Amino acid sequence: MTGVSQTTVSIVLNERDDAAVRIAPETRERVLAAIRRTGYVADPIARRLAAQRNRFLGVFTYEPVFPAGLGDFYHPFLVGIEECAESIGCDLLLFTSAPVIDGRRRIFSQDNRLRLADGCVLLGRRLDPADLARLIAEGQPFVSVGRRDDAGGPVPYVGADYPKATASQVRRAAELGHRRIAYVGQGAGPESHADRFHGFTTATQEAGITGLHFKTDESPLDQALAAHCTAIFVEEFADGAVLADEAARRGLRVPEDLSFVALGDPTRPASTDLDFTGYRIPRREMGWQAVEVLSAILDGTGGETQRILPCEPVAGATLAVAHV
């Protein structure tokens, strides 16, 4: 139709500037006009064979995180992932057929479907270290949303600076006269929990105040009050809502009699009218930058493959001067 070679059509179609082949503007426009006239669309499978890329980025979740509503904890992560993928001209492939073993999805079973995509963003509170180690060993491109410990090698990730954000809240409590404070939560397990607890313990030691640790299933409010704590730091927002409600039923005023600090956004539904002091996790930006890091890995452009983003402090109304 245009009287030019297949090479010329390929260069125009793929929007490449080949130094070895100079294409006159009028020739380029003639090819583009033919493409528009015929409605031609490149075959993505053929493109993948030619370039080893199909511009599909995978999203694999270890937990059922796809939101039922805008208030879902994981929704901002997914929004960031989608928006960045769109900005770089990639489509998303959601991996939903992975088998559930012991209540959790598994990447590796009879086959590894992650290879259908150029690379994959991994999302979930707790990722399987064995899966991460195998992905690294097999050289499969991936990025974790959330900091991860090494798994046979450095894990590419974009995480939140929980230690710094938590330490900042501890220092604020100390400035308000709190000398005995409690941390309620696991404090271990997922890296996000361990990071929060590390920030808490480090800051209490540096501030010269007493920091106590109580598990959620060990009557934490009773223990905190018995230990004369004046502020409770909760690993999970929803636990803070429950404890504050229980404190109110006992006749304690929040924050006049007992202060609360929430170390992040709600990960499960929480019913409360309190404006909790604490911080917000940069969820949307974490999702966006995870795709950025993955794209750089795929393009071979280098750059930092482990990023930590600051959390946003929330003044709230549940942390006040200590009532001793």
mmCIF file of C-alpha atoms in Angstrom:
data_model
loop_
_atom_site.group_PDB
_atom_site.id
_atom_site.type_symbol
_atom_site.label_atom_id
_atom_site.label_comp_id
_atom_site.label_asym_id
_atom_site.label_seq_id
_atom_site.Cartn_x
_atom_site.Cartn_y
_atom_site.Cartn_z
ATOM 1 C CA MET A 1 0.000 0.000 0.000
ATOM 2 C CA THR A 2 2.834 2.416 0.734
ATOM 3 C CA GLY A 3 5.629 1.085 -1.448
ATOM 4 C CA VAL A 4 8.114 0.875 1.444
ATOM 5 C CA SER A 5 9.941 -2.032 3.086
ATOM 6 C CA GLN A 6 8.729 -4.039 6.074
ATOM 7 C CA THR A 7 11.639 -2.586 8.057
ATOM 8 C CA THR A 8 10.395 0.943 7.443
ATOM 9 C CA VAL A 9 6.855 0.001 8.490
ATOM 10 C CA SER A 10 8.217 -1.672 11.632
ATOM 11 C CA ILE A 11 10.236 1.400 12.624
ATOM 12 C CA VAL A 12 7.245 3.685 12.159
ATOM 13 C CA LEU A 13 4.820 1.303 13.866
ATOM 14 C CA ASN A 14 7.038 0.867 16.924
ATOM 15 C CA GLU A 15 7.897 4.578 17.065
ATOM 16 C CA ARG A 16 11.618 3.877 16.919
ATOM 17 C CA ASP A 17 14.333 6.125 15.570
ATOM 18 C CA ASP A 18 16.786 3.830 13.827
ATOM 19 C CA ALA A 19 20.056 5.634 13.133
ATOM 20 C CA ALA A 20 20.818 3.192 10.329
ATOM 21 C CA VAL A 21 17.580 3.963 8.508
ATOM 22 C CA ARG A 22 16.485 7.573 8.060
ATOM 23 C CA ILE A 23 12.810 7.966 7.245
ATOM 24 C CA ALA A 24 11.570 11.089 5.537
ATOM 25 C CA PRO A 25 8.633 12.809 7.288
ATOM 26 C CA GLU A 26 6.420 12.338 4.253
ATOM 27 C CA THR A 27 7.210 8.587 4.180
ATOM 28 C CA ARG A 28 6.430 8.263 7.888
ATOM 29 C CA GLU A 29 3.116 10.065 7.382
ATOM 30 C CA ARG A 30 2.256 7.807 4.417
ATOM 31 C CA VAL A 31 2.772 4.718 6.600
ATOM 32 C CA LEU A 32 0.754 6.215 9.465
ATOM 33 C CA ALA A 33 -2.047 7.102 7.074
ATOM 34 C CA ALA A 34 -2.161 3.495 5.837
ATOM 35 C CA ILE A 35 -2.276 2.251 9.444
ATOM 36 C CA ARG A 36 -5.179 4.555 10.228
ATOM 37 C CA ARG A 37 -6.982 3.666 7.021
ATOM 38 C CA THR A 38 -6.771 -0.090 7.563
ATOM 39 C CA GLY A 39 -7.324 0.012 11.329
ATOM 40 C CA TYR A 40 -4.190 -2.103 11.746
ATOM 41 C CA VAL A 41 -3.277 -3.077 15.326
ATOM 42 C CA ALA A 42 -0.030 -4.862 16.137
ATOM 43 C CA ASP A 43 -0.308 -8.426 17.445
ATOM 44 C CA PRO A 44 0.928 -8.292 21.081
ATOM 45 C CA ILE A 45 2.109 -11.901 20.936
ATOM 46 C CA ALA A 46 4.200 -11.223 17.851
ATOM 47 C CA ARG A 47 5.619 -8.126 19.506
ATOM 48 C CA ARG A 48 6.593 -10.171 22.544
ATOM 49 C CA LEU A 49 8.436 -12.670 20.355
ATOM 50 C CA ALA A 50 10.341 -9.830 18.728
ATOM 51 C CA ALA A 51 11.132 -7.770 21.814
ATOM 52 C CA GLN A 52 10.785 -10.274 24.703
ATOM 53 C CA ARG A 53 8.304 -7.805 26.231
ATOM 54 C CA ASN A 54 4.520 -7.713 26.028
ATOM 55 C CA ARG A 55 4.081 -4.716 28.354
ATOM 56 C CA PHE A 56 1.932 -6.740 30.745
ATOM 57 C CA LEU A 57 2.743 -6.226 34.426
ATOM 58 C CA GLY A 58 1.407 -8.768 36.868
ATOM 59 C CA VAL A 59 -0.161 -8.150 40.274
ATOM 60 C CA PHE A 60 -0.046 -11.095 42.659
ATOM 61 C CA THR A 61 -1.651 -10.967 46.084
ATOM 62 C CA TYR A 62 -1.087 -13.408 48.921
ATOM 63 C CA GLU A 63 -4.377 -12.343 50.502
ATOM 64 C CA PRO A 64 -7.798 -11.434 49.067
ATOM 65 C CA VAL A 65 -6.973 -7.739 48.814
ATOM 66 C CA PHE A 66 -9.050 -6.584 45.880
ATOM 67 C CA PRO A 67 -11.388 -4.033 47.430
ATOM 68 C CA ALA A 68 -15.117 -4.304 47.822
ATOM 69 C CA GLY A 69 -15.280 -0.556 48.425
ATOM 70 C CA LEU A 70 -13.247 2.622 48.393
ATOM 71 C CA GLY A 71 -12.654 2.310 52.143
ATOM 72 C CA ASP A 72 -10.682 -0.903 51.748
ATOM 73 C CA PHE A 73 -7.112 -0.761 53.110
ATOM 74 C CA TYR A 74 -5.567 -2.048 49.876
ATOM 75 C CA HIS A 75 -7.506 0.210 47.520
ATOM 76 C CA PRO A 76 -4.940 3.078 47.455
ATOM 77 C CA PHE A 77 -2.110 0.619 46.708
ATOM 78 C CA LEU A 78 -4.040 -0.721 43.716
ATOM 79 C CA VAL A 79 -4.899 2.789 42.526
ATOM 80 C CA GLY A 80 -1.204 3.749 42.559
ATOM 81 C CA ILE A 81 -0.254 0.568 40.700
ATOM 82 C CA GLU A 82 -2.915 1.146 38.050
ATOM 83 C CA GLU A 83 -2.129 4.826 37.547
ATOM 84 C CA CYS A 84 1.607 4.287 37.125
ATOM 85 C CA ALA A 85 1.084 1.322 34.778
ATOM 86 C CA GLU A 86 -1.189 3.476 32.634
ATOM 87 C CA SER A 87 1.353 6.322 32.605
ATOM 88 C CA ILE A 88 4.071 4.061 31.158
ATOM 89 C CA GLY A 89 1.777 2.352 28.661
ATOM 90 C CA CYS A 90 1.483 -1.036 30.375
ATOM 91 C CA ASP A 91 -1.516 -3.248 31.054
ATOM 92 C CA LEU A 92 -2.082 -5.094 34.309
ATOM 93 C CA LEU A 93 -2.586 -8.830 34.616
ATOM 94 C CA LEU A 94 -4.226 -9.917 37.884
ATOM 95 C CA PHE A 95 -3.198 -13.388 39.010
ATOM 96 C CA THR A 96 -6.254 -14.943 40.606
ATOM 97 C CA SER A 97 -5.898 -18.662 39.891
ATOM 98 C CA ALA A 98 -3.012 -19.415 42.282
ATOM 99 C CA PRO A 99 -3.897 -22.304 44.613
ATOM 100 C CA VAL A 100 -4.735 -21.585 48.247
ATOM 101 C CA ILE A 101 -2.645 -23.736 50.584
ATOM 102 C CA ASP A 102 -3.036 -23.418 54.356
ATOM 103 C CA GLY A 103 -5.257 -20.383 53.834
ATOM 104 C CA ARG A 104 -2.787 -18.486 51.638
ATOM 105 C CA ARG A 105 -2.170 -18.232 47.912
ATOM 106 C CA ARG A 106 1.027 -19.742 46.564
ATOM 107 C CA ILE A 107 3.030 -18.584 43.540
ATOM 108 C CA PHE A 108 4.607 -21.962 42.853
ATOM 109 C CA SER A 109 2.426 -25.040 42.540
ATOM 110 C CA GLN A 110 2.057 -27.080 39.360
ATOM 111 C CA ASP A 111 3.188 -24.137 37.273
ATOM 112 C CA ASN A 112 4.329 -20.541 37.642
ATOM 113 C CA ARG A 113 1.886 -18.255 35.891
ATOM 114 C CA LEU A 114 3.850 -15.133 36.802
ATOM 115 C CA ARG A 115 5.895 -15.745 33.640
ATOM 116 C CA LEU A 116 2.893 -14.650 31.588
ATOM 117 C CA ALA A 117 3.811 -11.065 32.549
ATOM 118 C CA ASP A 118 7.058 -9.189 32.003
ATOM 119 C CA GLY A 119 7.363 -8.713 35.753
ATOM 120 C CA CYS A 120 5.167 -8.731 38.809
ATOM 121 C CA VAL A 121 4.185 -6.539 41.765
ATOM 122 C CA LEU A 122 3.669 -8.594 44.933
ATOM 123 C CA LEU A 123 1.117 -7.342 47.420
ATOM 124 C CA GLY A 124 0.170 -8.603 50.867
ATOM 125 C CA ARG A 125 1.023 -8.200 54.502
ATOM 126 C CA ARG A 126 3.046 -11.384 54.730
ATOM 127 C CA LEU A 127 4.971 -12.727 51.701
ATOM 128 C CA ASP A 128 6.357 -16.251 51.616
ATOM 129 C CA PRO A 129 10.182 -16.078 52.014
ATOM 130 C CA ALA A 130 10.546 -19.353 50.087
ATOM 131 C CA ASP A 131 8.653 -17.855 47.137
ATOM 132 C CA LEU A 132 10.817 -14.730 47.233
ATOM 133 C CA ALA A 133 14.027 -16.773 47.363
ATOM 134 C CA ARG A 134 12.953 -18.830 44.355
ATOM 135 C CA LEU A 135 11.949 -15.759 42.351
ATOM 136 C CA ILE A 136 15.377 -14.245 43.035
ATOM 137 C CA ALA A 137 17.198 -17.484 42.211
ATOM 138 C CA GLU A 138 15.321 -17.867 38.920
ATOM 139 C CA GLY A 139 15.867 -14.226 37.964
ATOM 140 C CA GLN A 140 12.200 -13.357 37.640
ATOM 141 C CA PRO A 141 11.593 -9.583 37.782
ATOM 142 C CA PHE A 142 9.377 -8.569 40.702
ATOM 143 C CA VAL A 143 8.911 -5.834 43.285
ATOM 144 C CA SER A 144 7.271 -6.117 46.689
ATOM 145 C CA VAL A 145 4.942 -3.480 48.065
ATOM 146 C CA GLY A 146 6.298 -3.256 51.589
ATOM 147 C CA ARG A 147 9.807 -3.763 52.962
ATOM 148 C CA ARG A 148 10.980 -7.373 52.977
ATOM 149 C CA ASP A 149 13.938 -9.054 54.617
ATOM 150 C CA ASP A 150 16.569 -10.581 52.343
ATOM 151 C CA ALA A 151 15.552 -13.962 50.923
ATOM 152 C CA GLY A 152 18.712 -15.490 49.502
ATOM 153 C CA GLY A 153 19.488 -12.024 48.171
ATOM 154 C CA PRO A 154 18.145 -8.462 48.321
ATOM 155 C CA VAL A 155 14.404 -8.218 47.665
ATOM 156 C CA PRO A 156 13.291 -5.264 45.501
ATOM 157 C CA TYR A 157 10.654 -3.312 47.412
ATOM 158 C CA VAL A 158 8.961 -0.002 48.112
ATOM 159 C CA GLY A 159 8.114 0.284 51.793
ATOM 160 C CA ALA A 160 6.983 2.740 54.443
ATOM 161 C CA ASP A 161 9.273 4.171 57.102
ATOM 162 C CA TYR A 162 7.435 2.677 60.078
ATOM 163 C CA PRO A 163 10.396 2.920 62.490
ATOM 164 C CA LYS A 164 10.832 6.659 61.973
ATOM 165 C CA ALA A 165 7.101 7.426 62.014
ATOM 166 C CA THR A 166 6.558 5.387 65.188
ATOM 167 C CA ALA A 167 9.608 6.884 66.914
ATOM 168 C CA SER A 168 8.311 10.368 66.155
ATOM 169 C CA GLN A 169 5.017 9.586 67.916
ATOM 170 C CA VAL A 170 6.885 8.160 70.932
ATOM 171 C CA ARG A 171 8.956 11.340 71.219
ATOM 172 C CA ARG A 172 5.783 13.409 71.041
ATOM 173 C CA ALA A 173 4.259 11.378 73.877
ATOM 174 C CA ALA A 174 7.403 11.839 75.956
ATOM 175 C CA GLU A 175 7.256 15.607 75.380
ATOM 176 C CA LEU A 176 3.693 15.567 76.730
ATOM 177 C CA GLY A 177 4.869 13.952 79.951
ATOM 178 C CA HIS A 178 4.096 10.290 79.303
ATOM 179 C CA ARG A 179 6.651 8.195 81.204
ATOM 180 C CA ARG A 180 5.058 4.740 80.892
ATOM 181 C CA ILE A 181 3.538 3.766 77.559
ATOM 182 C CA ALA A 182 2.301 0.484 76.090
ATOM 183 C CA TYR A 183 2.648 -1.111 72.669
ATOM 184 C CA VAL A 184 -0.284 -3.382 71.803
ATOM 185 C CA GLY A 185 0.173 -5.806 68.901
ATOM 186 C CA GLN A 186 2.335 -8.618 67.619
ATOM 187 C CA GLY A 187 5.554 -6.652 67.381
ATOM 188 C CA ALA A 188 6.904 -9.474 65.208
ATOM 189 C CA GLY A 189 6.015 -11.591 62.199
ATOM 190 C CA PRO A 190 5.392 -9.401 59.144
ATOM 191 C CA GLU A 191 8.142 -6.863 58.544
ATOM 192 C CA SER A 192 5.651 -4.009 58.937
ATOM 193 C CA HIS A 193 4.871 -5.111 62.494
ATOM 194 C CA ALA A 194 8.520 -5.712 63.383
ATOM 195 C CA ASP A 195 9.478 -2.283 62.007
ATOM 196 C CA ARG A 196 6.843 -0.524 64.102
ATOM 197 C CA PHE A 197 7.956 -2.293 67.260
ATOM 198 C CA HIS A 198 11.617 -1.550 66.513
ATOM 199 C CA GLY A 199 10.814 2.151 66.215
ATOM 200 C CA PHE A 200 8.847 2.005 69.467
ATOM 201 C CA THR A 201 11.534 0.263 71.535
ATOM 202 C CA THR A 202 14.370 2.377 70.148
ATOM 203 C CA ALA A 203 12.550 5.649 70.807
ATOM 204 C CA THR A 204 11.467 4.735 74.348
ATOM 205 C CA GLN A 205 15.050 3.874 75.237
ATOM 206 C CA GLU A 206 16.376 7.097 73.729
ATOM 207 C CA ALA A 207 13.702 9.163 75.507
ATOM 208 C CA GLY A 208 14.405 7.456 78.842
ATOM 209 C CA ILE A 209 10.806 6.318 79.332
ATOM 210 C CA THR A 210 9.303 2.886 79.970
ATOM 211 C CA GLY A 211 7.844 1.027 77.013
ATOM 212 C CA LEU A 212 5.828 -2.150 77.663
ATOM 213 C CA HIS A 213 4.572 -4.714 75.162
ATOM 214 C CA PHE A 214 1.205 -6.465 75.408
ATOM 215 C CA LYS A 215 -0.400 -8.861 72.932
ATOM 216 C CA THR A 216 -3.964 -8.249 71.772
ATOM 217 C CA ASP A 217 -5.164 -11.588 73.150
ATOM 218 C CA GLU A 218 -3.729 -10.971 76.641
ATOM 219 C CA SER A 219 -6.215 -8.406 78.033
ATOM 220 C CA PRO A 220 -3.967 -5.508 77.008
ATOM 221 C CA LEU A 221 -6.113 -2.775 78.559
ATOM 222 C CA ASP A 222 -6.091 -4.476 81.955
ATOM 223 C CA GLN A 223 -2.327 -4.946 81.745
ATOM 224 C CA ALA A 224 -1.672 -1.395 80.591
ATOM 225 C CA LEU A 225 -3.745 0.115 83.399
ATOM 226 C CA ALA A 226 -2.221 -2.198 85.993
ATOM 227 C CA ALA A 227 1.224 -1.041 84.822
ATOM 228 C CA HIS A 228 0.145 2.616 85.178
ATOM 229 C CA CYS A 229 0.562 3.353 81.465
ATOM 230 C CA THR A 230 -0.845 6.689 80.362
ATOM 231 C CA ALA A 231 -0.698 6.079 76.599
ATOM 232 C CA ILE A 232 -1.325 3.043 74.412
ATOM 233 C CA PHE A 233 0.244 2.651 70.970
ATOM 234 C CA VAL A 234 -1.732 0.218 68.806
ATOM 235 C CA GLU A 235 -0.212 -1.698 65.925
ATOM 236 C CA GLU A 236 -3.665 -2.086 64.357
ATOM 237 C CA PHE A 237 -6.063 0.850 64.132
ATOM 238 C CA ALA A 238 -9.090 -1.401 64.765
ATOM 239 C CA ASP A 239 -7.580 -2.643 68.032
ATOM 240 C CA GLY A 240 -7.242 0.970 69.153
ATOM 241 C CA ALA A 241 -10.917 1.587 68.443
ATOM 242 C CA VAL A 242 -11.898 -1.461 70.504
ATOM 243 C CA LEU A 243 -9.617 -0.577 73.414
ATOM 244 C CA ALA A 244 -10.688 3.069 73.466
ATOM 245 C CA ASP A 245 -14.332 1.992 73.517
ATOM 246 C CA GLU A 246 -13.622 -0.398 76.378
ATOM 247 C CA ALA A 247 -11.790 2.343 78.281
ATOM 248 C CA ALA A 248 -14.786 4.657 77.863
ATOM 249 C CA ARG A 249 -17.119 1.992 79.253
ATOM 250 C CA ARG A 250 -14.896 1.894 82.336
ATOM 251 C CA GLY A 251 -15.345 5.598 82.806
ATOM 252 C CA LEU A 252 -11.961 6.663 81.413
ATOM 253 C CA ARG A 253 -11.805 9.753 79.227
ATOM 254 C CA VAL A 254 -9.797 9.688 75.996
ATOM 255 C CA PRO A 255 -7.347 11.385 75.891
ATOM 256 C CA GLU A 256 -7.610 13.127 79.295
ATOM 257 C CA ASP A 257 -7.246 9.903 81.312
ATOM 258 C CA LEU A 258 -5.721 7.616 78.679
ATOM 259 C CA SER A 259 -4.130 8.541 75.363
ATOM 260 C CA PHE A 260 -4.063 6.426 72.205
ATOM 261 C CA VAL A 261 -1.815 6.460 69.122
ATOM 262 C CA ALA A 262 -2.665 4.446 65.977
ATOM 263 C CA LEU A 263 0.376 3.272 64.039
ATOM 264 C CA GLY A 264 -1.118 3.363 60.547
ATOM 265 C CA ASP A 265 -4.391 3.153 58.662
ATOM 266 C CA PRO A 266 -7.187 0.649 59.402
ATOM 267 C CA THR A 267 -6.503 -2.748 57.825
ATOM 268 C CA ARG A 268 -9.955 -4.023 58.782
ATOM 269 C CA PRO A 269 -13.284 -2.311 59.536
ATOM 270 C CA ALA A 270 -13.176 -0.140 62.652
ATOM 271 C CA SER A 271 -16.180 1.662 64.115
ATOM 272 C CA THR A 272 -15.189 4.762 66.078
ATOM 273 C CA ASP A 273 -15.950 8.455 66.288
ATOM 274 C CA LEU A 274 -12.469 9.225 67.628
ATOM 275 C CA ASP A 275 -9.978 11.187 65.564
ATOM 276 C CA PHE A 276 -6.940 9.049 66.287
ATOM 277 C CA THR A 277 -3.479 10.544 66.606
ATOM 278 C CA GLY A 278 -0.873 8.634 64.591
ATOM 279 C CA TYR A 279 0.222 8.535 60.976
ATOM 280 C CA ARG A 280 -0.921 7.575 57.512
ATOM 281 C CA ILE A 281 0.876 5.094 55.279
ATOM 282 C CA PRO A 282 1.745 6.449 51.786
ATOM 283 C CA ARG A 283 -0.216 3.631 50.172
ATOM 284 C CA ARG A 284 -0.968 5.184 46.781
ATOM 285 C CA GLU A 285 2.628 6.376 46.350
ATOM 286 C CA MET A 286 3.972 2.962 47.373
ATOM 287 C CA GLY A 287 1.910 1.312 44.640
ATOM 288 C CA TRP A 288 3.016 3.894 42.073
ATOM 289 C CA GLN A 289 6.707 3.634 42.918
ATOM 290 C CA ALA A 290 6.584 -0.173 42.982
ATOM 291 C CA VAL A 291 5.652 -0.054 39.291
ATOM 292 C CA GLU A 292 8.395 2.533 38.694
ATOM 293 C CA VAL A 293 11.015 0.251 40.244
ATOM 294 C CA LEU A 294 9.724 -2.761 38.309
ATOM 295 C CA SER A 295 9.803 -0.813 35.039
ATOM 296 C CA ALA A 296 13.414 0.246 35.686
ATOM 297 C CA ILE A 297 14.379 -3.375 36.393
ATOM 298 C CA LEU A 298 12.768 -4.515 33.139
ATOM 299 C CA ASP A 299 14.356 -1.705 31.124
ATOM 300 C CA GLY A 300 17.761 -2.296 32.696
ATOM 301 C CA THR A 301 18.114 1.378 33.518
ATOM 302 C CA GLY A 302 19.377 0.722 37.047
ATOM 303 C CA GLY A 303 18.536 2.913 40.013
ATOM 304 C CA GLU A 304 17.556 2.149 43.582
ATOM 305 C CA THR A 305 15.575 -1.096 43.889
ATOM 306 C CA GLN A 306 14.777 -0.644 47.578
ATOM 307 C CA ARG A 307 12.886 2.500 48.526
ATOM 308 C CA ILE A 308 11.499 3.640 51.881
ATOM 309 C CA LEU A 309 8.865 6.386 51.858
ATOM 310 C CA PRO A 310 7.943 8.666 54.781
ATOM 311 C CA CYS A 311 4.598 8.367 56.543
ATOM 312 C CA GLU A 312 2.336 11.373 57.073
ATOM 313 C CA PRO A 313 1.823 12.417 60.711
ATOM 314 C CA VAL A 314 -1.777 12.840 61.871
ATOM 315 C CA ALA A 315 -2.236 15.201 64.817
ATOM 316 C CA GLY A 316 -5.628 13.761 65.684
ATOM 317 C CA ALA A 317 -7.210 14.231 69.117
ATOM 318 C CA THR A 318 -6.293 11.135 71.131
ATOM 319 C CA LEU A 319 -2.863 12.114 72.474
ATOM 320 C CA ALA A 320 -2.779 14.706 75.254
ATOM 321 C CA VAL A 321 -0.708 15.768 78.223
ATOM 322 C CA ALA A 322 -0.177 12.802 80.537
ATOM 323 C CA HIS A 323 -2.642 12.541 83.415
ATOM 324 C CA VAL A 324 -0.666 11.142 86.332
#
